[in-house]
mmCIF file of C-alpha atoms in Angstrom:
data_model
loop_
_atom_site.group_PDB
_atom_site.id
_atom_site.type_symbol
_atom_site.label_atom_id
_atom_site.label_comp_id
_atom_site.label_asym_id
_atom_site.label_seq_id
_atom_site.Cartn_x
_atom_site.Cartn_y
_atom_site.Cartn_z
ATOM 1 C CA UNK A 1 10.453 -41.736 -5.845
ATOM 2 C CA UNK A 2 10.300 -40.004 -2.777
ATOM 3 C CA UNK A 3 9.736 -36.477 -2.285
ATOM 4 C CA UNK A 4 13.561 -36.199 -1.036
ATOM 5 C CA UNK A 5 14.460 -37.766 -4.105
ATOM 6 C CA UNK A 6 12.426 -35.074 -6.041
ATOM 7 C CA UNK A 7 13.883 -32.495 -4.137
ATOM 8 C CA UNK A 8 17.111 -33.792 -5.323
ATOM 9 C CA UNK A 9 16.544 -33.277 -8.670
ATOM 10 C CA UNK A 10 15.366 -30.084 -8.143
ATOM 11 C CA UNK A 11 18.428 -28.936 -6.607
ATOM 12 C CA UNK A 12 20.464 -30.214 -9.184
ATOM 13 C CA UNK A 13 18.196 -28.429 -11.899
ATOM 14 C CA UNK A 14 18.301 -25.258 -10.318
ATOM 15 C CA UNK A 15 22.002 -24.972 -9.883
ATOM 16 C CA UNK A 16 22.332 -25.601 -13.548
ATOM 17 C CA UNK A 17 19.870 -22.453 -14.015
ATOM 18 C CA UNK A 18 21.851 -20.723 -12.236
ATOM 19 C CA UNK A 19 25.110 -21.453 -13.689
ATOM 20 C CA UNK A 20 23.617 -20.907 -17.187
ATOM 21 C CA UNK A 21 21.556 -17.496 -15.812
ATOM 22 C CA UNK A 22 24.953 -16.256 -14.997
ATOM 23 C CA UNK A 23 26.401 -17.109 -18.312
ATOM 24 C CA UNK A 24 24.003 -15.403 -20.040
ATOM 25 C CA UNK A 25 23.762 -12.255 -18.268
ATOM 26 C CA UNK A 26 27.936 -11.974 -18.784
ATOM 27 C CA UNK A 27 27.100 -12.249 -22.725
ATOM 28 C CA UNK A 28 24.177 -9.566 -22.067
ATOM 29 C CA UNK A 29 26.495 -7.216 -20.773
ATOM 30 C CA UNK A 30 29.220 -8.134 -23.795
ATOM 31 C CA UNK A 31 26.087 -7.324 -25.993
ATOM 32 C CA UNK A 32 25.364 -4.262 -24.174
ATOM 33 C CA UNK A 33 29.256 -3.585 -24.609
ATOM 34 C CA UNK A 34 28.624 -3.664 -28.413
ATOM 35 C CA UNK A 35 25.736 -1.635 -28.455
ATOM 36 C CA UNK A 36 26.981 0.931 -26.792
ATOM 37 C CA UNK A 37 30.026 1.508 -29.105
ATOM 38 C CA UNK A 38 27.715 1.268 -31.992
ATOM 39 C CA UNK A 39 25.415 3.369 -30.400
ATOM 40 C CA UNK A 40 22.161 1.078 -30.451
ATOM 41 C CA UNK A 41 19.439 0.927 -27.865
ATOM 42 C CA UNK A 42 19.278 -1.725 -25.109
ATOM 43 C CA UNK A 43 15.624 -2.729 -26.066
ATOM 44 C CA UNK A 44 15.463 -4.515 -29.451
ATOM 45 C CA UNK A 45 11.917 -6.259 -29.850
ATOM 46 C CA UNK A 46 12.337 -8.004 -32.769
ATOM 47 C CA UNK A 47 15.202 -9.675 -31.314
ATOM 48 C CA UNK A 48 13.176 -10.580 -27.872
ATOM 49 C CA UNK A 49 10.321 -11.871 -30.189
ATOM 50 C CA UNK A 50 12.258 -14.522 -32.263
ATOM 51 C CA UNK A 51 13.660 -15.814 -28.716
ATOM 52 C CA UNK A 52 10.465 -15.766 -27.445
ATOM 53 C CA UNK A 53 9.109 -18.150 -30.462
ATOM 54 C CA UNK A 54 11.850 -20.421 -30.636
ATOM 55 C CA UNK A 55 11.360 -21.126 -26.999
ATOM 56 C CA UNK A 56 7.578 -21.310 -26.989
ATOM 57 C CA UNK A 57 7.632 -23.683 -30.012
ATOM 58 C CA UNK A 58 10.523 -25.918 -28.306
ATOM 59 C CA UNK A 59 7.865 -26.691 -25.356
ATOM 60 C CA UNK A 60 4.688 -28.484 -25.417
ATOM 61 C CA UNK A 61 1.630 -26.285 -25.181
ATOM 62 C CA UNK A 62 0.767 -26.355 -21.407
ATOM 63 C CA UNK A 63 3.759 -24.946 -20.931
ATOM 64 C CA UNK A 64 3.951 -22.410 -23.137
ATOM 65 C CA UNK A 65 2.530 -19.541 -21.421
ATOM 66 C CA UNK A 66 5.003 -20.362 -18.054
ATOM 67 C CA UNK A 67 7.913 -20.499 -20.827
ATOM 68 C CA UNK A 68 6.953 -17.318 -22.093
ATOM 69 C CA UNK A 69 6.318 -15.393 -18.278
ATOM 70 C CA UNK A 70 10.051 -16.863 -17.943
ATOM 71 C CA UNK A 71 11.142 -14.892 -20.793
ATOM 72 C CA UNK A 72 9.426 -12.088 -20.056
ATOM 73 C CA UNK A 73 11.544 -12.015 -16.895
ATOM 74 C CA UNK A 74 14.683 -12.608 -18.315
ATOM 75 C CA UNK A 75 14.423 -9.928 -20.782
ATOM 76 C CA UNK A 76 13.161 -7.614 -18.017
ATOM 77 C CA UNK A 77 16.656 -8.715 -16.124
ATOM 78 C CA UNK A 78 18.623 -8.133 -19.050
ATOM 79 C CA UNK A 79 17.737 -5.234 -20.248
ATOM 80 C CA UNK A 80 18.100 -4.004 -16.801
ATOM 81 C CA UNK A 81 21.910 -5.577 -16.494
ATOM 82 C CA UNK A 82 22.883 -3.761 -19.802
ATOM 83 C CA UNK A 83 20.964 -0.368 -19.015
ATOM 84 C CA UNK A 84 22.982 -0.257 -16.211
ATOM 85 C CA UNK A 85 26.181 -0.566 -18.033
ATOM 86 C CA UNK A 86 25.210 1.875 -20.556
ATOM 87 C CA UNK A 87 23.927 4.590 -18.587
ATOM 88 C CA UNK A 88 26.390 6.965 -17.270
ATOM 89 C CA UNK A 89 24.965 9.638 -14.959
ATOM 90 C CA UNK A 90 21.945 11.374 -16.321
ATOM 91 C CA UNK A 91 20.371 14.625 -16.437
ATOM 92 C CA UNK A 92 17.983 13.500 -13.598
ATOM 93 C CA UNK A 93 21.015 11.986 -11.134
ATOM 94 C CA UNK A 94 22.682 15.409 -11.881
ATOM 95 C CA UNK A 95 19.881 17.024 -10.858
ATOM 96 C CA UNK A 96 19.241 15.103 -7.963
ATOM 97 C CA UNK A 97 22.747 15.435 -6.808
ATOM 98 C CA UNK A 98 22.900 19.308 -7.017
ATOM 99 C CA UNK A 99 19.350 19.090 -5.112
ATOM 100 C CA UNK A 100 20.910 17.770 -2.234
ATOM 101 C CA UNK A 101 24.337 19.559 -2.070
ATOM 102 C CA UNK A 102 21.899 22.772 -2.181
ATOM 103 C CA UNK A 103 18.734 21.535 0.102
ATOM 104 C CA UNK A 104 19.550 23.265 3.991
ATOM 105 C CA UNK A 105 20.124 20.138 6.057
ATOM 106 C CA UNK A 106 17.278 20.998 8.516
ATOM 107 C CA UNK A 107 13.385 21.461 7.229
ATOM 108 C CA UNK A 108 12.413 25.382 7.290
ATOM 109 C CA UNK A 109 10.379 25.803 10.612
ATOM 110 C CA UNK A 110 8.900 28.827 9.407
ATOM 111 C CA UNK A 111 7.619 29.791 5.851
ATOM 112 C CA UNK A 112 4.620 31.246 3.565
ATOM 113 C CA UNK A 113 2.342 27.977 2.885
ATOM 114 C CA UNK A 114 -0.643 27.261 0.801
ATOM 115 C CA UNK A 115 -3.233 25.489 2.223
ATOM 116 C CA UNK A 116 -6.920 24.560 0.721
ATOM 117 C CA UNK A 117 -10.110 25.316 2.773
ATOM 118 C CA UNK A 118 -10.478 28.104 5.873
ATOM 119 C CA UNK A 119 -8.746 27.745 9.160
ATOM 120 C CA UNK A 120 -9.781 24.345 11.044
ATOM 121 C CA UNK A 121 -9.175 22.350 7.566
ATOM 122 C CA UNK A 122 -7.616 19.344 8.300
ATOM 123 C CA UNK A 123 -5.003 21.086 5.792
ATOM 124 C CA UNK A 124 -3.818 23.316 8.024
ATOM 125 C CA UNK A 125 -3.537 20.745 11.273
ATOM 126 C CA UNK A 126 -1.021 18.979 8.643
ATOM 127 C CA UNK A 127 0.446 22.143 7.743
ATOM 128 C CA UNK A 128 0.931 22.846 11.570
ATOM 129 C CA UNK A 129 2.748 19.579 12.154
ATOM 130 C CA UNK A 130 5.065 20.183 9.034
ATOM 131 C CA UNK A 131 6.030 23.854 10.340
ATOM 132 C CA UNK A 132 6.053 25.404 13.574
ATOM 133 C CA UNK A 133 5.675 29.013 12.460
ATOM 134 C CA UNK A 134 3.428 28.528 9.334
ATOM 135 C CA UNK A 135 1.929 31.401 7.378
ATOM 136 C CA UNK A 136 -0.743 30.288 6.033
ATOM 137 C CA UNK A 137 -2.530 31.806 2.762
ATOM 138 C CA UNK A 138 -6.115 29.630 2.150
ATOM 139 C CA UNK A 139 -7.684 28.647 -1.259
ATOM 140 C CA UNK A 140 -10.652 27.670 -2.365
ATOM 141 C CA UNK A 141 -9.035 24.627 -3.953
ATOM 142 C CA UNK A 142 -6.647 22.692 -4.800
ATOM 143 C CA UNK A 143 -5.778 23.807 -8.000
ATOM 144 C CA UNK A 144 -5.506 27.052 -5.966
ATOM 145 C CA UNK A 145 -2.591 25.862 -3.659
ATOM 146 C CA UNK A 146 -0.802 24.526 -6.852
ATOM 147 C CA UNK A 147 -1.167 27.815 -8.723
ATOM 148 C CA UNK A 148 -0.008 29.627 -5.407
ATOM 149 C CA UNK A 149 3.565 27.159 -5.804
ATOM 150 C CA UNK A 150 3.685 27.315 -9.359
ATOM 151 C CA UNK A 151 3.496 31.251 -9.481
ATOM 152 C CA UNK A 152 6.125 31.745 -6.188
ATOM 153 C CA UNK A 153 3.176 33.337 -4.272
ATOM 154 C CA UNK A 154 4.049 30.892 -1.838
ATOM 155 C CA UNK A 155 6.891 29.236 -1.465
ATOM 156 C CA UNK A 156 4.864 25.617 -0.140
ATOM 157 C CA UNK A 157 1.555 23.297 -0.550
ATOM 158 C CA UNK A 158 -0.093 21.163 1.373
ATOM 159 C CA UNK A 159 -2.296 18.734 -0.119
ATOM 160 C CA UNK A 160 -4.364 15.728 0.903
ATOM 161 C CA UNK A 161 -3.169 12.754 -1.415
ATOM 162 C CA UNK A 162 -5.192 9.474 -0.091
ATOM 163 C CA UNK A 163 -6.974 8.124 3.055
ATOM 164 C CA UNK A 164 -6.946 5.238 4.875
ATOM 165 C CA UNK A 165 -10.856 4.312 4.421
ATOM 166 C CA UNK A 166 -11.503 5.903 1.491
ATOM 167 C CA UNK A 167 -8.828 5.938 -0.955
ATOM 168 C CA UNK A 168 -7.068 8.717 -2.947
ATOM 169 C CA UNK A 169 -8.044 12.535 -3.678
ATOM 170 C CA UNK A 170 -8.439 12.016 -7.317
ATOM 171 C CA UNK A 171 -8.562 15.490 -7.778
ATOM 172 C CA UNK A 172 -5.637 15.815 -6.322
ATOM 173 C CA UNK A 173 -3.940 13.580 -8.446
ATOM 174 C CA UNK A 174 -5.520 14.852 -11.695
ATOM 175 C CA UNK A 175 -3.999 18.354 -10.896
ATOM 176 C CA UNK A 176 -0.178 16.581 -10.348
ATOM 177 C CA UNK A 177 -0.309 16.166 -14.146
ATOM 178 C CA UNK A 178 -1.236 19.757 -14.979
ATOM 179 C CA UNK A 179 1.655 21.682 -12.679
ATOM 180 C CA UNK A 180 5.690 21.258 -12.045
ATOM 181 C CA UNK A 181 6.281 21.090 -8.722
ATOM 182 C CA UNK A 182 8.215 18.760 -6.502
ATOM 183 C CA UNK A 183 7.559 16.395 -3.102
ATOM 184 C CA UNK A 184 9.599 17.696 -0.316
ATOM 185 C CA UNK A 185 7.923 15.906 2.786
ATOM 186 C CA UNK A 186 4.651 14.159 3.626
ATOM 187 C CA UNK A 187 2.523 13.647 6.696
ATOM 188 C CA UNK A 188 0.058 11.269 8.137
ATOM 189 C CA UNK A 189 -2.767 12.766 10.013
ATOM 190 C CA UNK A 190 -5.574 11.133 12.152
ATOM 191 C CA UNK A 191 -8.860 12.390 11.197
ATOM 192 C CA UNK A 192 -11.351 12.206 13.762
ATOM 193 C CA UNK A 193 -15.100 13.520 12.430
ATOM 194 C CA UNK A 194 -17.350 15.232 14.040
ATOM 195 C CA UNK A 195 -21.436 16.277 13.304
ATOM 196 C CA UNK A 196 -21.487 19.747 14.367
ATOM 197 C CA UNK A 197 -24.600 22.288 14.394
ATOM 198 C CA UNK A 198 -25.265 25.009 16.213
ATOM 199 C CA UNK A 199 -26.027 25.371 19.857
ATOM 200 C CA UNK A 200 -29.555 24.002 21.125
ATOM 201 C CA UNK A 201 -29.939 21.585 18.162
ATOM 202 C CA UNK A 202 -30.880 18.214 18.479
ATOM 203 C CA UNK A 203 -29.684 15.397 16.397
ATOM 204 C CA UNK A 204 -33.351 14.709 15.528
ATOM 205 C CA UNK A 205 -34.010 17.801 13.913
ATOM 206 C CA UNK A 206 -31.219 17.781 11.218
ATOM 207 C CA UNK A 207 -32.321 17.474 7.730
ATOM 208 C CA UNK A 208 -29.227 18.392 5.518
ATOM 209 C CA UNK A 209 -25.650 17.332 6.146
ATOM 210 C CA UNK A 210 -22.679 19.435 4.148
ATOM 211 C CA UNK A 211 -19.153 18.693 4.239
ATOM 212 C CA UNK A 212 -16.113 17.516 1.854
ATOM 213 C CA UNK A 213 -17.074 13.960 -0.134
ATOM 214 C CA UNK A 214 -13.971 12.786 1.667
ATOM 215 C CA UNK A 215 -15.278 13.137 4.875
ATOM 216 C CA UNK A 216 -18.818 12.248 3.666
ATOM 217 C CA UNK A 217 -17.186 8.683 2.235
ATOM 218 C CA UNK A 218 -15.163 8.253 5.175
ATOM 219 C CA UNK A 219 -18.605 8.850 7.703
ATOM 220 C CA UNK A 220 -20.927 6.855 5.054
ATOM 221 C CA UNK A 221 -22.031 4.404 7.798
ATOM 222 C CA UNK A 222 -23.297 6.918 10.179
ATOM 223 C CA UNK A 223 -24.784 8.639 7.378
ATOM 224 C CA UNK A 224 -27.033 5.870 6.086
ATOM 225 C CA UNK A 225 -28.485 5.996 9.454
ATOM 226 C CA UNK A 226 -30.263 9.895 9.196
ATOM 227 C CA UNK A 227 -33.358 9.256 7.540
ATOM 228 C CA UNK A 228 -34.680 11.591 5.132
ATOM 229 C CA UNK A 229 -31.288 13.926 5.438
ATOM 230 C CA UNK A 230 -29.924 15.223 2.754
ATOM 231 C CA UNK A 231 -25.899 15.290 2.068
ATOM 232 C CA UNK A 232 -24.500 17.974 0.042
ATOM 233 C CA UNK A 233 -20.827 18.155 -0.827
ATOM 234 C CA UNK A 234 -18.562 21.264 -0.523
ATOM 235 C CA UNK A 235 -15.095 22.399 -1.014
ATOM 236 C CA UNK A 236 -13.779 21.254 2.773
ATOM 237 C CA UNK A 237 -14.372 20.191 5.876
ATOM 238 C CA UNK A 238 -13.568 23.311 8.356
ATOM 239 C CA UNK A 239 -15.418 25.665 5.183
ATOM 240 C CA UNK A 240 -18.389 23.347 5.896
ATOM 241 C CA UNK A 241 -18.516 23.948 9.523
ATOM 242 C CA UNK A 242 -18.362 27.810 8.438
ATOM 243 C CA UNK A 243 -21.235 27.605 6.360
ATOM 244 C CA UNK A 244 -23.402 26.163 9.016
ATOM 245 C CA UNK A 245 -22.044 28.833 11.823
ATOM 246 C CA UNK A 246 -23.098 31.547 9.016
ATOM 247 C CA UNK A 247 -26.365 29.746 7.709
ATOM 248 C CA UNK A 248 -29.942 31.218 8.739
ATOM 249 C CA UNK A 249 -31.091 27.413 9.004
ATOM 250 C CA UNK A 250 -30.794 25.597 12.099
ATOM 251 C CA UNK A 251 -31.288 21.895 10.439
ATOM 252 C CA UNK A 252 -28.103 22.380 8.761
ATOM 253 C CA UNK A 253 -25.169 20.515 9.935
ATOM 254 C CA UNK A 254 -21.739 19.885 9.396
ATOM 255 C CA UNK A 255 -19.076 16.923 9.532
ATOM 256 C CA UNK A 256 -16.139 18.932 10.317
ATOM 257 C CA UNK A 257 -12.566 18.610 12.690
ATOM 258 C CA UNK A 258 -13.633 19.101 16.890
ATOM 259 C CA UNK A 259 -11.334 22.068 16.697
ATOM 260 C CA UNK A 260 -13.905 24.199 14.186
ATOM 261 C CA UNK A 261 -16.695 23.275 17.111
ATOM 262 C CA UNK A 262 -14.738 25.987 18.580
ATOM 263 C CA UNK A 263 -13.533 28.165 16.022
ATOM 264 C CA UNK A 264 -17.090 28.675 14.625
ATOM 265 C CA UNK A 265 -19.137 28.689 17.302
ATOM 266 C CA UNK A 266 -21.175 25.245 17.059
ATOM 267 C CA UNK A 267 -21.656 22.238 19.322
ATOM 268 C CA UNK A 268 -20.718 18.386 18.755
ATOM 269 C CA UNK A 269 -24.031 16.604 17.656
ATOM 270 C CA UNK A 270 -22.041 13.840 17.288
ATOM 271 C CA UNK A 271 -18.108 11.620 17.879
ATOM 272 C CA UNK A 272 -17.011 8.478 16.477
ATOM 273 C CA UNK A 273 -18.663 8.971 12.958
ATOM 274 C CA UNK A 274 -16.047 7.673 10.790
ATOM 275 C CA UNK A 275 -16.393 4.265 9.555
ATOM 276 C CA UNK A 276 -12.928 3.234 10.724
ATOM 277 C CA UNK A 277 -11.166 4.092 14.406
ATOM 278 C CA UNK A 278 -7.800 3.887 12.059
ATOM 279 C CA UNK A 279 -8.814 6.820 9.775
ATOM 280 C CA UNK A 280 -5.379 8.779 8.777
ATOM 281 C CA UNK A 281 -5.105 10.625 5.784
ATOM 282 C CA UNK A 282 -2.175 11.375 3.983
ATOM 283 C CA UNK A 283 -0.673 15.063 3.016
ATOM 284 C CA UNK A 284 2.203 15.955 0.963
ATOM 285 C CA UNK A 285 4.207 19.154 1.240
ATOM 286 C CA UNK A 286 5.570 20.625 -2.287
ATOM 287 C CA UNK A 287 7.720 22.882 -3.768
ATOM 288 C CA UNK A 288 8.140 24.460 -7.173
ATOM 289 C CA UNK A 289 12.212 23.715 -6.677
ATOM 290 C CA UNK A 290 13.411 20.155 -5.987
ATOM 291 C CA UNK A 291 14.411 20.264 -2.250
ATOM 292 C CA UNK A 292 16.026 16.972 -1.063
ATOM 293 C CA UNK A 293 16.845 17.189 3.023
ATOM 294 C CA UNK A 294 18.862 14.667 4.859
ATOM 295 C CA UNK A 295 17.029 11.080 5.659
ATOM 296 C CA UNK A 296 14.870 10.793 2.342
ATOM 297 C CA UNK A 297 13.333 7.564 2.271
ATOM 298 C CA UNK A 298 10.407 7.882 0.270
ATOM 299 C CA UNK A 299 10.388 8.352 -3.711
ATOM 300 C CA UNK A 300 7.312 9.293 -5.903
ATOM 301 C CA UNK A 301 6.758 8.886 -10.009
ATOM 302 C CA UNK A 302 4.458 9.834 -12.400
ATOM 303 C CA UNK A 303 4.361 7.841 -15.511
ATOM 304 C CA UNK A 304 2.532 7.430 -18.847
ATOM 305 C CA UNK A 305 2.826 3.716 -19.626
ATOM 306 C CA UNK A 306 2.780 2.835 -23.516
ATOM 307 C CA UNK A 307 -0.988 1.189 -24.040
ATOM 308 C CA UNK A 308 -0.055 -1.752 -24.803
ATOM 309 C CA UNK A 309 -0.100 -5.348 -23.804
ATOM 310 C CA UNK A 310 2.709 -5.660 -21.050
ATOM 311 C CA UNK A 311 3.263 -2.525 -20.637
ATOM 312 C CA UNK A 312 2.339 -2.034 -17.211
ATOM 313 C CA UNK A 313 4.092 -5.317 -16.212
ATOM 314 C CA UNK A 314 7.495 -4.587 -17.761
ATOM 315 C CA UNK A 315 7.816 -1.453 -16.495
ATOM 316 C CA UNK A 316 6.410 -3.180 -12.683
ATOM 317 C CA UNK A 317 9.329 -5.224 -13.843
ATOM 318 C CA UNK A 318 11.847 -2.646 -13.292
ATOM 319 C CA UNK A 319 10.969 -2.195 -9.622
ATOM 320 C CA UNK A 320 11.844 -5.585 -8.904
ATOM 321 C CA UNK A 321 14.749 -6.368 -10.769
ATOM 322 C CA UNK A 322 16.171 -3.542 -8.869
ATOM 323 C CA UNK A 323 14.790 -4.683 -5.420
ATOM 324 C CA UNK A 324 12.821 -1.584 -4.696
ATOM 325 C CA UNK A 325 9.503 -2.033 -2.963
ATOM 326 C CA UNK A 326 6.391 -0.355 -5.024
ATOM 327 C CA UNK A 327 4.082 1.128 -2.138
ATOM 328 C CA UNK A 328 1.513 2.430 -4.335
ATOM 329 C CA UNK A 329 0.138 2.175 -7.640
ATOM 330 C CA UNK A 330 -2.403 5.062 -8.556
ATOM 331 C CA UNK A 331 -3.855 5.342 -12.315
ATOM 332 C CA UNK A 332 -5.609 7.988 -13.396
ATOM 333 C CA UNK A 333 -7.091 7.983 -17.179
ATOM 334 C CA UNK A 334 -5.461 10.915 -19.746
ATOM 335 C CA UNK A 335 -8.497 13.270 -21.285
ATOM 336 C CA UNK A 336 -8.880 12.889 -25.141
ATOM 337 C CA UNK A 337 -6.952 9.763 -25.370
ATOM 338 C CA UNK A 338 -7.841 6.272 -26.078
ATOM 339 C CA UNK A 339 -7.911 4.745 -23.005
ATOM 340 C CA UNK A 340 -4.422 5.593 -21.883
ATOM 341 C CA UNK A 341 -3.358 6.552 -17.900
ATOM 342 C CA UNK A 342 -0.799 7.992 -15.985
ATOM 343 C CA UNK A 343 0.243 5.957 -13.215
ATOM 344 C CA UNK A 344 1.522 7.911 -9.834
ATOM 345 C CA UNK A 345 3.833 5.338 -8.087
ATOM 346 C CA UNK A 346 5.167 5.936 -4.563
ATOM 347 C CA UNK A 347 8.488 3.448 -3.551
ATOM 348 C CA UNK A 348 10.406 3.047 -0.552
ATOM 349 C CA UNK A 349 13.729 4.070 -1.827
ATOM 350 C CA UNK A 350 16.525 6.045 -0.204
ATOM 351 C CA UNK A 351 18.102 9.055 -2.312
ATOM 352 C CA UNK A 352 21.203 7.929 -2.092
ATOM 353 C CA UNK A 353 19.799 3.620 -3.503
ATOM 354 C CA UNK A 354 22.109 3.487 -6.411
ATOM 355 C CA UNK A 355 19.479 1.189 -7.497
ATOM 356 C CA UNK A 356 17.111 3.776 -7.103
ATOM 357 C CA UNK A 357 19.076 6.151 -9.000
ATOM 358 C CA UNK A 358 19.429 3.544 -11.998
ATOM 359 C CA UNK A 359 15.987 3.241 -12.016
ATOM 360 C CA UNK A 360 15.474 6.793 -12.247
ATOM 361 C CA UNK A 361 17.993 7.244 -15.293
ATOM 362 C CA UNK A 362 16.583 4.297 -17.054
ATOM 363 C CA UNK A 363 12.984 5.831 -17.000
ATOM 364 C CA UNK A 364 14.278 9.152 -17.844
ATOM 365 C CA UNK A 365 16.375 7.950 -20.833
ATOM 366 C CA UNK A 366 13.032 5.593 -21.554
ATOM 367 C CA UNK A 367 10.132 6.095 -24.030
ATOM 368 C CA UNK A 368 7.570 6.957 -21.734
ATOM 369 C CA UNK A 369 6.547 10.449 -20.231
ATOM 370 C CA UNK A 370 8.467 10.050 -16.813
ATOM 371 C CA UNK A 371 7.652 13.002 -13.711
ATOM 372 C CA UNK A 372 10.322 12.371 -10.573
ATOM 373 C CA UNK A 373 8.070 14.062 -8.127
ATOM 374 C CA UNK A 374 10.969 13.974 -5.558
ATOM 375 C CA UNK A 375 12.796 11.980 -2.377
ATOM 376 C CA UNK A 376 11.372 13.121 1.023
ATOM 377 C CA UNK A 377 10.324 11.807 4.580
ATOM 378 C CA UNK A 378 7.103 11.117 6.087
ATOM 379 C CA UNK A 379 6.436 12.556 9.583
#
């Protein structure tokens, strides 16, 4: 036969699938009919397993792991199809929904905001295209900005989340699990390092490099190229240049923003030392309250997946039976467990998706540890 002949077949094949896929979600949703008035859950595994079997058994054995992904799929579907019949509005859509009616429909222009490092961080440039009258109050570190929310000392945080070149702030992430607080906009900013030392000082005579391990990933390249220079890692970028204005030494140096060239008194050694010309970080703004303001495109999740086999996949699973598009997928390990995570996921999802929102009341009425970080925009 031909290849038209084949395709033939094919279609003939698949419009049976279809016809019998859509009889068998409309008994799903008569099942998920009769669980609901008998008050069972959606997810029965002993039920999917025996299907599973039967199925596996009925085909011959190179085809029993693509008989068994197929499954896997069509119980993700269904359990999707009857969720969504058997969830009314949650606690979280409820919340969500008095978010918004309460959120002010334009973005403060002026508040008190935390920010990590000294002035010239790459924090506060963020913080400055967020606001347009920012107060600023600087930490240390991070965990400082998200005690600073989680207190009401001030009512906003900025925070680097991930870079371009060099991946995410773990410590940032680590700290998400530890504190309540909620995603109310984030912003892309182009990072463009500098080596900075003070006045008269030649590149040659450097012997010590300081900075944030951020910028020192993101500038590795140029690094490898100092001979005999040692890198030491600090808090930030702009507290780096700082320490080299203040320092007695004059083979110090710093890779720091051009703007704390002038802010601490010290020249540019140095441009173009990042590895990549496209070097933009990512910041988030949060809140300790959920605020939700008008064109909210962007969702973000924190989840502890069951550890076990499929786990991760299934609930991947969910995404796409809904249609939403999974950005990013961030997993960070859980101290004194057995090899368990927490996976951060952002999604492109409007606020008002009702898929979204299913999604959202089928994790929170789900077994695993769910965090809705919030629905924002990215500037």
């Amino acid at each position: 036969m031909d290849i038209q002949e084949l395709r033939k077949q094919i279609n003939e094949i698949d419009a049976e699938l279809v016809k019998n896929f859509d009889a068998r979600m409309k008994v799903a949703l008569e099942i998920a009919k009769y669980k609901k008035e008998n008050n069972l859950p959606v997810f029965d595994p002993a039920r999917e397993r025996d299907v599973l079997n039967k199925q596996v058994a009925a085909v011959d054995e190179d085809m029993a792991m693509y008989v068994k992904l197929l499954y896997n799929t069509l119980f993700d579907l269904s359990r999707s199809y009857q969720q969504r019949y058997m969830t009314q509005k949650s606690g979280i859509t409820n919340h969500i929904a008095r978010a918004i009616e309460e959120t002010p429909k334009v973005f403060p222009k002026k508040a008190v905001v935390a920010c990590q490092g000294v002035e010239g961080a790459y924090s506060q440039q963020a913080c400055d295209k967020l606001f347009s009258l920012p107060n600023i109050m600087y930490f240390k570190r991070f965990e400082g900005v998200f005690q600073a929310i989680d207190s009401g000392l001030c009512e906003y945080g900025v925070l680097p989340v991930e870079n371009s070149s060099y991946g995410s702030v773990t410590e940032v992430h680590d700290l998400m699990r530890k504190y309540r607080f909620s995603i109310v906009r984030s912003v892309r900013l182009k990072i463009d390092h500098r080596l900075l030392a003070k006045p008269g000082v030649k590149l040659e005579e450097i012997r010590e490099v300081v900075s944030h391990e951020q910028a020192i990933g993101q500038c590795s390249e140029f690094l490898k190229t100092l001979k005999g220079v040692k890198v030491t890692v600090c808090e930030n970028t702009a507290m780096a240049a700082q320490m080299v204005s203040q320092s007695d030494r004059k083979d110090i140096a710093a890779i720091s923003a051009p703007v704390c060239a002038a802010l601490y008194g010290l020249s540019i050694l140095k441009t173009d030392i990042s590895n990549s010309d496209s070097n933009f970080t990512r910041f988030i703004c949060i809140s300790k309250r959920l605020e939700i303001y008008p064109g909210a495109n962007k969702m973000s999740l924190m989840l502890n997946v069951q550890h076990k086999p499929g786990a991760l996949y299934s609930m991947i699973a969910k995404f796409s039976a809904l249609g939403l598009n999974l950005t990013k997928l961030e997993s960070r390990p859980l101290a004194g467990t057995d090899f368990e995570f927490m996976f951060y996921f952002d999604l492109d999802a409007s606020v008002y998706d009702e898929a979204a929102l299913q999604l959202l009341s089928e994790l929170d009425e789900g077994p695993e540890t769910f965090n809705y970080l919030g629905s924002y925009s990215e500037i």
